[in-house]
CSV table of C-alpha atoms and ligand atoms in Angstrom, one decimal:
chain,number,residue,atom,x,y,z
F,4,MET,CA,91.6,31.1,-50.1
F,5,ASN,CA,95.3,31.7,-49.6
F,6,LYS,CA,96.3,30.1,-46.3
F,7,GLN,CA,98.2,33.1,-45.0
F,8,LEU,CA,95.4,35.5,-45.9
F,9,ASN,CA,93.0,33.1,-44.1
F,10,LYS,CA,95.1,33.1,-41.0
F,11,ARG,CA,95.5,36.9,-41.0
F,12,GLN,CA,91.8,37.4,-41.4
F,13,ARG,CA,91.1,35.0,-38.5
F,14,ILE,CA,93.6,36.8,-36.3
F,15,ASN,CA,91.8,40.1,-37.2
F,16,TYR,CA,88.5,38.6,-36.3
F,17,PHE,CA,89.9,37.2,-33.1
F,18,LEU,CA,91.3,40.6,-32.0
F,19,MET,CA,88.2,42.4,-33.0
F,20,ASN,CA,86.0,40.1,-30.9
F,21,LEU,CA,88.4,40.2,-28.0
F,22,VAL,CA,88.6,44.0,-28.0
F,23,SER,CA,84.8,44.2,-28.2
F,24,PHE,CA,84.2,41.7,-25.4
F,25,ALA,CA,86.9,43.3,-23.2
F,26,SER,CA,85.5,46.8,-23.6
F,27,ILE,CA,81.9,45.7,-23.0
F,28,PHE,CA,83.0,43.9,-19.8
F,29,LEU,CA,85.1,46.8,-18.7
F,30,ILE,CA,82.4,49.4,-19.3
F,31,LEU,CA,79.8,47.2,-17.5
F,32,GLY,CA,82.2,46.6,-14.6
F,33,VAL,CA,82.9,50.3,-14.2
F,34,ILE,CA,79.2,51.2,-14.4
F,35,VAL,CA,78.2,48.6,-11.9
F,36,PHE,CA,80.9,49.6,-9.5
F,37,GLN,CA,80.0,53.3,-9.7
F,38,LEU,CA,76.3,52.5,-9.3
F,39,VAL,CA,76.9,50.3,-6.2
F,40,GLN,CA,79.3,52.7,-4.7
F,41,THR,CA,77.1,55.8,-5.1
F,42,SER,CA,74.0,54.0,-4.0
F,43,ILE,CA,75.7,52.8,-0.8
F,44,TYR,CA,77.0,56.3,0.0
F,45,GLN,CA,73.7,57.7,-1.0
F,46,SER,CA,71.9,55.7,1.7
F,47,VAL,CA,74.3,57.0,4.3
F,48,ASP,CA,73.6,60.6,3.2
F,49,ASN,CA,69.9,59.9,3.2
F,50,ASP,CA,70.1,58.7,6.8
F,51,LEU,CA,72.0,61.8,7.8
F,52,GLU,CA,69.6,64.1,6.0
F,53,ARG,CA,66.7,62.3,7.7
F,54,LEU,CA,68.2,62.7,11.2
F,55,ALA,CA,69.2,66.3,10.5
F,56,THR,CA,65.7,67.3,9.7
F,57,ASP,CA,64.1,65.2,12.5
F,58,GLN,CA,63.3,67.8,15.2
F,59,LYS,CA,62.4,65.1,17.7
F,60,PHE,CA,65.8,63.4,17.3
F,61,ILE,CA,67.7,66.7,17.6
F,62,GLN,CA,65.8,67.8,20.7
F,63,HIS,CA,66.3,64.3,22.2
F,64,GLN,CA,70.1,64.7,21.7
F,65,LEU,CA,70.0,68.1,23.4
F,66,MET,CA,67.8,66.9,26.2
F,67,LYS,CA,70.2,64.1,26.9
F,68,LYS,CA,72.7,66.7,27.7
F,69,GLY,CA,70.1,68.1,30.1
F,70,GLN,CA,69.8,71.4,28.3
F,71,LEU,CA,66.2,71.7,27.2
F,72,GLN,CA,64.4,69.9,29.9
F,73,ASN,CA,60.8,70.9,30.3
F,74,GLN,CA,61.1,73.2,27.3
F,75,SER,CA,59.7,71.2,24.5
F,76,PRO,CA,56.3,69.6,24.2
F,77,LEU,CA,57.8,67.3,21.5
F,78,LEU,CA,59.9,65.5,24.0
F,79,GLY,CA,58.8,62.0,24.7
F,80,LYS,CA,58.9,58.8,22.7
F,81,LEU,CA,60.8,58.8,19.4
F,82,ASP,CA,59.2,57.4,16.4
F,83,ALA,CA,62.4,57.5,14.4
F,84,PRO,CA,64.7,54.4,14.7
F,85,PRO,CA,67.0,54.5,17.7
F,86,PRO,CA,69.2,57.4,16.9
F,87,ASN,CA,72.5,56.5,18.3
F,88,ASN,CA,73.4,53.2,16.7
F,89,PHE,CA,77.0,52.1,16.6
F,90,GLN,CA,77.9,53.8,13.4
F,91,GLN,CA,76.1,57.1,14.1
F,92,GLN,CA,77.6,59.6,16.5
F,93,VAL,CA,76.3,62.9,17.8
F,94,ILE,CA,78.7,65.6,19.0
F,95,LEU,CA,77.5,68.7,20.7
F,96,TRP,CA,79.9,71.6,20.3
F,97,SER,CA,80.3,74.8,22.2
F,98,ALA,CA,80.8,78.0,20.2
F,99,ASP,CA,84.5,77.9,20.9
F,100,GLY,CA,84.9,74.3,19.6
F,101,LYS,CA,84.7,72.2,22.7
F,102,ILE,CA,82.9,68.9,22.9
F,103,LEU,CA,80.1,69.2,25.4
F,104,ASN,CA,78.8,65.6,25.5
F,105,GLU,CA,82.0,63.9,26.5
F,106,THR,CA,80.2,61.7,29.1
F,107,GLU,CA,77.7,60.5,26.5
F,108,LEU,CA,80.4,59.6,24.1
F,109,GLY,CA,82.2,57.6,26.6
F,110,SER,CA,85.1,55.6,25.2
F,111,ARG,CA,84.2,56.8,21.7
F,112,LEU,CA,85.5,60.2,22.7
F,113,TYR,CA,89.0,59.0,21.9
F,114,ASP,CA,88.0,58.7,18.3
F,115,PHE,CA,87.1,62.4,18.2
F,116,GLN,CA,90.0,63.8,20.1
F,117,ALA,CA,91.6,65.0,16.9
F,118,LEU,CA,88.3,66.3,15.5
F,119,LYS,CA,88.1,70.1,15.1
F,120,LEU,CA,84.9,72.1,14.7
F,121,SER,CA,84.6,73.5,11.3
F,122,THR,CA,81.7,75.9,10.6
F,123,ASP,CA,82.4,76.5,7.0
F,124,ASP,CA,79.9,74.1,5.6
F,125,LEU,CA,77.0,74.3,8.0
F,126,ASN,CA,73.9,72.2,7.1
F,127,LYS,CA,75.9,70.4,4.4
F,128,ILE,CA,76.9,66.8,4.3
F,129,THR,CA,80.7,66.6,4.0
F,130,ASN,CA,83.5,64.1,4.4
F,131,VAL,CA,85.4,64.2,7.7
F,132,GLN,CA,88.6,62.4,8.4
F,133,THR,CA,90.0,61.9,11.8
F,134,LYS,CA,92.3,59.5,13.7
F,135,ASP,CA,91.4,57.3,16.6
F,136,SER,CA,93.6,56.7,19.7
F,137,ASN,CA,95.6,54.1,17.9
F,138,ASP,CA,96.4,56.5,15.1
F,139,ARG,CA,94.2,54.7,12.6
F,140,SER,CA,92.4,56.9,10.1
F,141,LEU,CA,88.6,57.1,10.4
F,142,GLN,CA,86.2,58.3,7.7
F,143,PHE,CA,82.9,59.9,8.4
F,144,ARG,CA,80.1,61.6,6.5
F,145,SER,CA,79.0,64.5,8.6
F,146,ILE,CA,76.6,67.4,8.9
F,147,ILE,CA,76.9,70.3,11.3
F,148,LEU,CA,73.7,72.1,12.3
F,149,PRO,CA,73.6,75.3,14.3
F,150,THR,CA,71.3,75.2,17.3
F,151,ASP,CA,69.5,78.2,18.6
F,152,GLY,CA,72.4,78.7,21.0
F,153,GLN,CA,70.6,77.8,24.2
F,154,LYS,CA,72.9,77.2,27.1
F,155,ASP,CA,76.3,76.3,25.9
F,156,ILE,CA,75.4,74.2,22.8
F,157,ALA,CA,76.2,76.1,19.6
F,158,TYR,CA,76.3,73.3,17.1
F,159,ILE,CA,75.2,69.7,16.9
F,160,GLN,CA,77.3,67.5,14.6
F,161,LEU,CA,75.9,64.2,13.2
F,162,LEU,CA,78.4,61.7,12.0
F,163,VAL,CA,78.2,58.3,10.3
F,164,ASN,CA,81.3,56.2,10.1
F,165,THR,CA,81.9,55.0,6.6
F,166,ASP,CA,84.8,52.7,7.2
F,167,PRO,CA,82.8,49.5,7.2
F,168,ILE,CA,81.1,50.7,3.9
F,169,LYS,CA,84.6,51.4,2.5
F,170,GLY,CA,85.5,47.8,3.4
F,171,THR,CA,82.4,46.5,1.7
F,172,VAL,CA,83.0,48.6,-1.4
F,173,GLU,CA,86.6,47.4,-1.5
F,174,ARG,CA,85.5,43.7,-1.2
F,175,PHE,CA,83.0,44.3,-4.0
F,176,LYS,CA,85.7,45.8,-6.1
F,177,GLN,CA,87.9,42.8,-5.6
F,178,ILE,CA,85.1,40.4,-6.5
F,179,LEU,CA,84.3,42.5,-9.5
F,180,ILE,CA,87.9,42.4,-10.7
F,181,ILE,CA,88.1,38.6,-10.2
F,182,CYS,CA,84.9,38.3,-12.2
F,183,MET,CA,86.3,40.5,-14.9
F,184,ILE,CA,89.4,38.4,-15.1
F,185,ILE,CA,87.3,35.2,-15.4
F,186,PHE,CA,85.1,36.8,-18.1
F,187,GLY,CA,88.2,38.1,-19.8
F,188,LEU,CA,89.6,34.5,-20.0
F,189,LEU,CA,86.2,33.3,-21.2
F,190,SER,CA,86.1,35.9,-23.9
F,191,ILE,CA,89.5,34.9,-25.2
F,192,GLY,CA,88.1,31.4,-25.7
F,193,LEU,CA,84.9,32.7,-27.1
F,194,SER,CA,86.7,35.1,-29.5
F,195,TYR,CA,88.8,32.2,-30.7
F,196,PHE,CA,85.7,30.1,-31.3
F,197,LEU,CA,83.8,32.9,-33.0
F,198,SER,CA,86.7,33.8,-35.3
F,199,LYS,CA,86.7,30.2,-36.5
F,200,TRP,CA,83.0,30.2,-36.8
F,201,PHE,CA,82.9,33.5,-38.7
F,202,MET,CA,85.5,32.3,-41.2
F,203,LYS,CA,83.6,29.1,-42.0
F,204,PRO,CA,80.9,30.6,-44.3
F,205,ILE,CA,83.4,33.0,-45.8
F,206,LEU,CA,85.7,30.1,-46.7
F,207,ILE,CA,82.8,28.1,-48.1
F,208,SER,CA,81.5,30.9,-50.3
F,209,TRP,CA,85.1,31.7,-51.4
F,210,LYS,CA,85.5,28.0,-52.4
F,211,LYS,CA,82.1,28.0,-54.2
F,212,GLN,CA,83.0,31.2,-56.0
F,213,GLN,CA,86.4,29.8,-57.1
F,214,GLU,CA,84.7,26.6,-58.3
F,215,PHE,CA,82.1,28.6,-60.2
F,216,VAL,CA,84.8,30.7,-61.9
F,217,GLU,CA,86.8,27.6,-62.8
F,218,ASN,CA,83.7,25.8,-64.1
F,219,ALA,CA,82.5,28.8,-66.0
F,220,SER,CA,85.8,29.4,-67.7
F,221,HIS,CA,86.1,25.8,-68.6
F,222,GLU,CA,82.6,25.8,-70.1
F,223,LEU,CA,83.4,29.0,-72.0
F,224,ARG,CA,86.7,27.6,-73.3
F,225,THR,CA,85.1,24.6,-75.1
F,226,PRO,CA,82.9,26.5,-77.6
F,227,LEU,CA,85.6,29.2,-78.0
F,228,ALA,CA,88.1,26.5,-79.0
F,229,ILE,CA,85.7,25.0,-81.5
F,230,ILE,CA,85.0,28.4,-83.1
F,231,GLN,CA,88.7,29.2,-83.2
F,232,ALA,CA,89.4,25.8,-84.9
F,233,LYS,CA,86.6,26.3,-87.4
F,234,LEU,CA,87.7,29.8,-88.3
F,235,GLU,CA,91.3,28.7,-88.7
F,236,LYS,CA,90.1,26.0,-91.0
F,237,LEU,CA,88.3,28.5,-93.1
F,238,PHE,CA,91.6,30.4,-93.6
F,239,THR,CA,93.3,27.4,-95.0
F,240,LYS,CA,90.7,27.3,-97.8
F,241,PRO,CA,90.6,30.9,-99.1
F,242,ASN,CA,89.1,29.9,-102.4
F,243,HIS,CA,86.1,27.9,-101.1
F,244,THR,CA,82.6,29.4,-101.4
F,245,ILE,CA,80.3,30.0,-98.5
F,246,ILE,CA,78.1,27.1,-99.7
F,247,GLU,CA,81.1,24.8,-99.7
F,248,GLU,CA,81.9,25.7,-96.1
F,249,SER,CA,78.4,26.0,-94.9
F,250,GLU,CA,78.7,23.1,-92.5
F,251,THR,CA,81.7,24.7,-90.8
F,252,ILE,CA,79.9,28.0,-90.6
F,253,ALA,CA,76.8,26.4,-89.2
F,254,LEU,CA,78.7,24.6,-86.5
F,255,SER,CA,80.5,27.8,-85.5
F,256,LEU,CA,77.1,29.6,-85.3
F,257,ASP,CA,75.8,26.8,-83.1
F,258,GLU,CA,78.7,27.3,-80.8
F,259,VAL,CA,78.2,31.1,-80.8
F,260,GLN,CA,74.6,30.5,-79.9
F,261,ARG,CA,75.6,28.1,-77.1
F,262,LEU,CA,78.1,30.6,-75.9
F,263,SER,CA,75.6,33.4,-75.8
F,264,GLN,CA,73.1,31.3,-73.9
F,265,LEU,CA,75.8,30.2,-71.5
F,266,THR,CA,77.0,33.8,-70.8
F,267,SER,CA,73.5,35.0,-70.2
F,268,ASP,CA,72.9,32.0,-67.8
F,269,LEU,CA,76.1,32.7,-66.0
F,270,LEU,CA,75.2,36.4,-65.7
F,271,LEU,CA,71.9,35.5,-64.2
F,272,LEU,CA,73.5,33.2,-61.6
F,273,ALA,CA,76.1,35.8,-60.7
F,274,ARG,CA,73.4,38.4,-60.3
F,275,SER,CA,71.3,36.0,-58.2
F,276,ASP,CA,74.4,35.5,-56.0
F,277,SER,CA,74.8,39.2,-55.4
F,278,ASN,CA,71.0,39.6,-54.7
F,279,SER,CA,70.9,42.3,-57.4
F,280,LEU,CA,67.9,40.7,-59.2
F,281,THR,CA,64.4,41.6,-58.2
F,282,LEU,CA,61.2,39.9,-59.3
F,283,GLU,CA,58.6,41.8,-61.3
F,284,LYS,CA,55.3,40.3,-60.1
F,285,THR,CA,52.1,40.9,-62.0
F,286,PRO,CA,48.7,39.2,-62.1
F,287,VAL,CA,48.7,36.4,-64.7
F,288,LYS,CA,45.9,34.1,-65.9
F,289,ILE,CA,47.7,30.8,-65.5
F,290,ASN,CA,45.9,28.7,-68.1
F,291,HIS,CA,46.3,31.2,-70.8
F,292,PHE,CA,50.0,31.7,-69.8
F,293,LEU,CA,50.7,27.9,-69.8
F,294,ASN,CA,48.9,27.3,-73.1
F,295,THR,CA,50.9,29.9,-74.9
F,296,LEU,CA,54.1,28.6,-73.4
F,297,LEU,CA,53.4,24.9,-74.0
F,298,LEU,CA,52.2,25.1,-77.6
F,299,PRO,CA,55.6,25.3,-79.3
F,300,TYR,CA,56.9,22.5,-77.1
F,301,GLN,CA,53.9,20.4,-78.0
F,302,GLU,CA,54.7,20.9,-81.6
F,303,LEU,CA,58.3,20.1,-81.0
F,304,ALA,CA,57.4,16.9,-79.2
F,305,VAL,CA,55.1,15.8,-82.0
F,306,ALA,CA,57.8,16.5,-84.5
F,307,GLU,CA,60.1,14.2,-82.4
F,308,GLU,CA,57.3,11.6,-82.3
F,309,LYS,CA,56.8,12.0,-78.5
F,310,GLN,CA,53.4,12.2,-76.8
F,311,PHE,CA,52.7,15.5,-75.1
F,312,THR,CA,49.7,15.8,-72.9
F,313,ILE,CA,48.5,19.0,-71.2
F,314,ASP,CA,46.1,18.8,-68.2
F,315,LEU,CA,45.1,22.2,-66.8
F,316,GLY,CA,42.7,22.8,-63.9
F,317,GLU,CA,40.4,25.8,-63.6
F,318,GLU,CA,41.5,29.2,-64.9
F,319,GLN,CA,42.9,31.4,-62.1
F,320,GLN,CA,44.6,34.7,-61.9
F,321,LEU,CA,47.8,34.5,-59.8
F,322,ILE,CA,50.6,36.9,-59.1
F,323,PHE,CA,54.2,36.0,-60.0
F,324,ASP,CA,57.1,37.1,-62.2
F,325,LYS,CA,55.9,36.0,-65.6
F,326,LYS,CA,59.3,36.2,-67.3
F,327,ARG,CA,61.0,34.1,-64.6
F,328,ILE,CA,58.3,31.4,-64.3
F,329,HIS,CA,58.4,31.2,-68.1
F,330,GLN,CA,62.1,30.7,-67.9
F,331,LEU,CA,61.7,28.1,-65.2
F,332,LEU,CA,59.1,26.0,-67.1
F,333,ILE,CA,61.3,26.2,-70.2
F,334,ILE,CA,64.3,24.8,-68.3
F,335,ILE,CA,62.2,21.8,-67.1
F,336,LEU,CA,60.4,21.2,-70.4
F,337,ASP,CA,63.7,21.4,-72.2
F,338,ASN,CA,65.1,18.7,-69.9
F,339,ALA,CA,61.9,16.6,-70.3
F,340,LEU,CA,62.3,16.7,-74.1
F,341,LYS,CA,66.1,16.3,-74.0
F,342,TYR,CA,66.0,13.2,-71.8
F,343,THR,CA,63.2,11.3,-73.5
F,344,ALA,CA,63.4,9.3,-76.7
F,345,SER,CA,60.9,9.2,-79.5
F,346,GLY,CA,57.7,7.3,-78.7
F,347,GLU,CA,58.0,8.3,-75.0
F,348,ARG,CA,55.6,10.6,-73.2
F,349,ILE,CA,55.5,13.9,-71.4
F,350,ILE,CA,52.6,15.1,-69.3
F,351,VAL,CA,52.1,18.7,-68.0
F,352,PHE,CA,49.6,19.0,-65.2
F,353,SER,CA,48.6,22.2,-63.4
F,354,THR,CA,46.1,22.9,-60.6
F,355,VAL,CA,45.5,25.3,-57.7
F,356,LYS,CA,44.7,23.4,-54.6
F,357,ASN,CA,44.9,24.1,-50.8
F,358,GLY,CA,46.5,27.5,-51.3
F,359,GLU,CA,49.1,26.2,-53.7
F,360,TRP,CA,49.7,26.3,-57.4
F,361,ILE,CA,51.0,22.9,-58.3
F,362,ILE,CA,52.7,22.2,-61.6
F,363,LYS,CA,53.8,18.6,-62.4
F,364,ILE,CA,55.9,17.8,-65.5
F,365,SER,CA,56.4,14.1,-65.9
F,366,ASP,CA,58.4,12.3,-68.6
F,367,THR,CA,59.1,8.6,-69.3
F,368,GLY,CA,62.7,9.4,-70.1
F,369,ILE,CA,66.0,8.2,-68.7
F,370,GLY,CA,65.2,9.2,-65.2
F,371,ILE,CA,67.5,10.5,-62.4
F,372,PRO,CA,69.0,8.0,-59.9
F,373,ASP,CA,68.0,8.7,-56.3
F,374,ASP,CA,71.6,9.5,-55.3
F,375,LYS,CA,71.8,12.2,-58.0
F,376,LYS,CA,68.5,13.9,-57.3
F,377,ALA,CA,70.1,16.5,-55.0
F,378,ALA,CA,73.2,17.0,-57.2
F,379,VAL,CA,71.3,17.9,-60.3
F,380,PHE,CA,70.6,21.3,-58.8
F,381,GLU,CA,74.3,22.1,-58.5
F,382,ARG,CA,75.8,24.4,-61.0
F,383,PHE,CA,77.5,22.6,-63.9
F,384,TYR,CA,76.4,19.2,-62.8
F,385,ARG,CA,75.5,16.9,-65.7
F,386,GLY,CA,74.5,13.3,-65.4
F,387,GLU,CA,76.7,10.6,-66.8
F,388,GLU,CA,74.2,9.7,-69.4
F,389,SER,CA,73.5,13.3,-70.4
F,390,ARG,CA,77.2,13.9,-70.9
F,391,ASN,CA,77.4,11.1,-73.4
F,392,ARG,CA,74.4,12.4,-75.3
F,393,LYS,CA,74.6,14.6,-78.3
F,394,THR,CA,72.1,17.0,-76.9
F,395,GLY,CA,74.1,19.9,-75.5
F,396,GLY,CA,73.8,21.4,-72.1
F,397,ASN,CA,75.9,23.2,-69.5
F,398,GLY,CA,74.4,21.7,-66.4
F,399,ILE,CA,73.1,25.1,-65.1
F,400,GLY,CA,69.4,24.8,-66.1
F,401,LEU,CA,68.2,23.3,-62.8
F,402,ALA,CA,70.5,25.6,-60.7
F,403,ILE,CA,68.7,28.6,-62.3
F,404,ALA,CA,65.3,26.8,-61.8
F,405,LYS,CA,66.0,26.3,-58.1
F,406,TRP,CA,66.9,30.0,-57.7
F,407,ILE,CA,63.6,31.1,-59.5
F,408,VAL,CA,61.6,28.7,-57.3
F,409,ASP,CA,63.2,30.0,-54.1
F,410,GLU,CA,62.6,33.6,-55.1
F,411,HIS,CA,58.9,32.8,-55.3
F,412,GLN,CA,59.0,31.0,-51.9
F,413,GLY,CA,58.1,27.8,-53.8
F,414,LYS,CA,59.3,24.2,-53.7
F,415,ILE,CA,60.8,22.0,-56.4
F,416,GLU,CA,60.8,18.3,-56.0
F,417,LEU,CA,62.2,15.5,-58.2
F,418,THR,CA,60.5,12.1,-58.0
F,419,ASP,CA,60.5,8.9,-60.1
F,420,ASN,CA,57.8,8.6,-62.7
F,421,THR,CA,56.1,5.2,-63.2
F,422,PRO,CA,57.0,3.0,-64.9
F,423,LYS,CA,60.1,5.1,-65.6
F,424,GLY,CA,61.3,8.6,-66.0
F,425,THR,CA,61.1,11.7,-63.9
F,426,THR,CA,58.4,13.9,-62.4
F,427,VAL,CA,59.3,17.4,-61.5
F,428,THR,CA,56.8,19.0,-59.1
F,429,LEU,CA,56.6,22.7,-58.5
F,430,ARG,CA,54.6,24.2,-55.7
F,431,PHE,CA,54.0,27.9,-55.2
F,432,PRO,CA,52.1,29.5,-52.3
F,433,VAL,CA,49.0,31.4,-53.5
F,434,LYS,CA,48.3,34.6,-51.6
O,517,ATP,P1,71.4,22.9,-69.4
O,517,ATP,O1,72.3,23.9,-68.7
O,517,ATP,O2,71.5,23.1,-70.9
O,517,ATP,O3,70.1,22.8,-68.8
O,517,ATP,P2,71.6,20.2,-68.4
O,517,ATP,O4,70.2,19.9,-68.9
O,517,ATP,O5,72.5,19.1,-68.5
O,517,ATP,O6,72.2,21.5,-69.1
O,517,ATP,P3,70.3,20.7,-65.9
O,517,ATP,O7,69.1,21.1,-66.6
O,517,ATP,O8,70.7,21.5,-64.8
O,517,ATP,O9,71.5,20.7,-66.9
O,517,ATP,O10,70.2,19.3,-65.4
O,517,ATP,C1,71.2,18.6,-64.8
O,517,ATP,C2,71.3,17.2,-65.0
O,517,ATP,O11,70.1,16.6,-64.4
O,517,ATP,C3,71.2,16.8,-66.4
O,517,ATP,O12,72.5,16.8,-67.0
O,517,ATP,C4,70.6,15.4,-66.4
O,517,ATP,O13,71.6,14.4,-66.1
O,517,ATP,C5,69.7,15.5,-65.2
O,517,ATP,N1,68.3,15.7,-65.6
O,517,ATP,C6,67.6,16.8,-65.5
O,517,ATP,N2,66.3,16.7,-65.9
O,517,ATP,C7,66.2,15.4,-66.3
O,517,ATP,C8,65.1,14.6,-66.8
O,517,ATP,N3,63.9,15.1,-67.0
O,517,ATP,N4,65.3,13.3,-67.0
O,517,ATP,C9,66.5,12.8,-66.7
O,517,ATP,N5,67.6,13.4,-66.3
O,517,ATP,C10,67.4,14.7,-66.0
O,518,MG,MG1,68.7,21.4,-68.7
């Protein structure tokens, strides 16, 4: 791929990753912060609500002021938690807005000197802000309850100081921001790594594609050049009869045939790459299928003075794509015949065993060196010796074979035959 394009693509990936990570962290941070904040304040409000509805607690407050002595049978021990902890305050108001429990408030009274009675939101939890004696701002959640107006007490106000909570929330916010910065930095690194990682398979497949196109056009050019040369030659002899030029015409026809085979092979490979081919599986009686397929090859082998043995197991009905398996076996038989000399031997063996359909095609031909056994499945790969042979070939037979085997979830294996030659073993799972 063009280097600049590659770089631009990588930067795109990098930015895309970074933006995704950053937004995920940001959204997560905001949600966590909101949840923590509301749940902390919620617990304060719950406390206030609980106290406001706790009659024992309210009467205890009023009694402390000496107002309701001997009036309530409820007075006695409290079963709620000690009501006046440090953060909670109770203020008793007279109807004209005077604090009645100054003595009980003691030094805390200074905190409430600036506090005014507001009867707008009775029985509702509200925010209250006031200033202490040092002019520092104080925040409270508060609820004002009307009393039944006995003696002087008109309202009882419950307050919870939220300044310490605010500090906790602030600290939590700071920690969260620091975490987000750390994760932000981490995500820059991760995005860089991922963009590199993402590009790798794209580059590999791009390179493969380019190689494929180059090889394919190279393979297509050779027969085309031959046909062109032959046709031009025909033009130089306009008076010759077809009989006189039959060899040239026959050669051109051969090349046309080769070209047509090659293009259909290439088309098949291209379609397999784009996953646009689907198998058409049908139940097939394997021995009948193999016999029909092998017969012409047996005749061909006999004509070439080669031994051809067929060894089939019990007849079974299996489900596979008949057309593709036919194509696969032809590719392998074609190789077996192509790479054996006359007098040599080919054995085809088939059996269904341990949930597998096993087909072995052995030949006593030229064999494949161990270091080339993997390479032969590559597209356009042809062995040294096969190149030098007259028998044609494009080096895509086994690439197609491998694809067909994979599509059937099978396995293809190349091993050495004894004393020489190649054994191709095909295994297909039987459902
Ligand atoms: P074609 O595309 O016409 O099949 P090809 O036979 O050269 O051309 P493949 O069938 O893919 O291509 O095989 C690739 C190479 O593997 C061959 O060129 C040959 O070198 C080697 N090969 C395959 N089968 C055999 C075999 N039975 N014996 C020896 N060599 C083999
Ligand atoms: Mg072949």
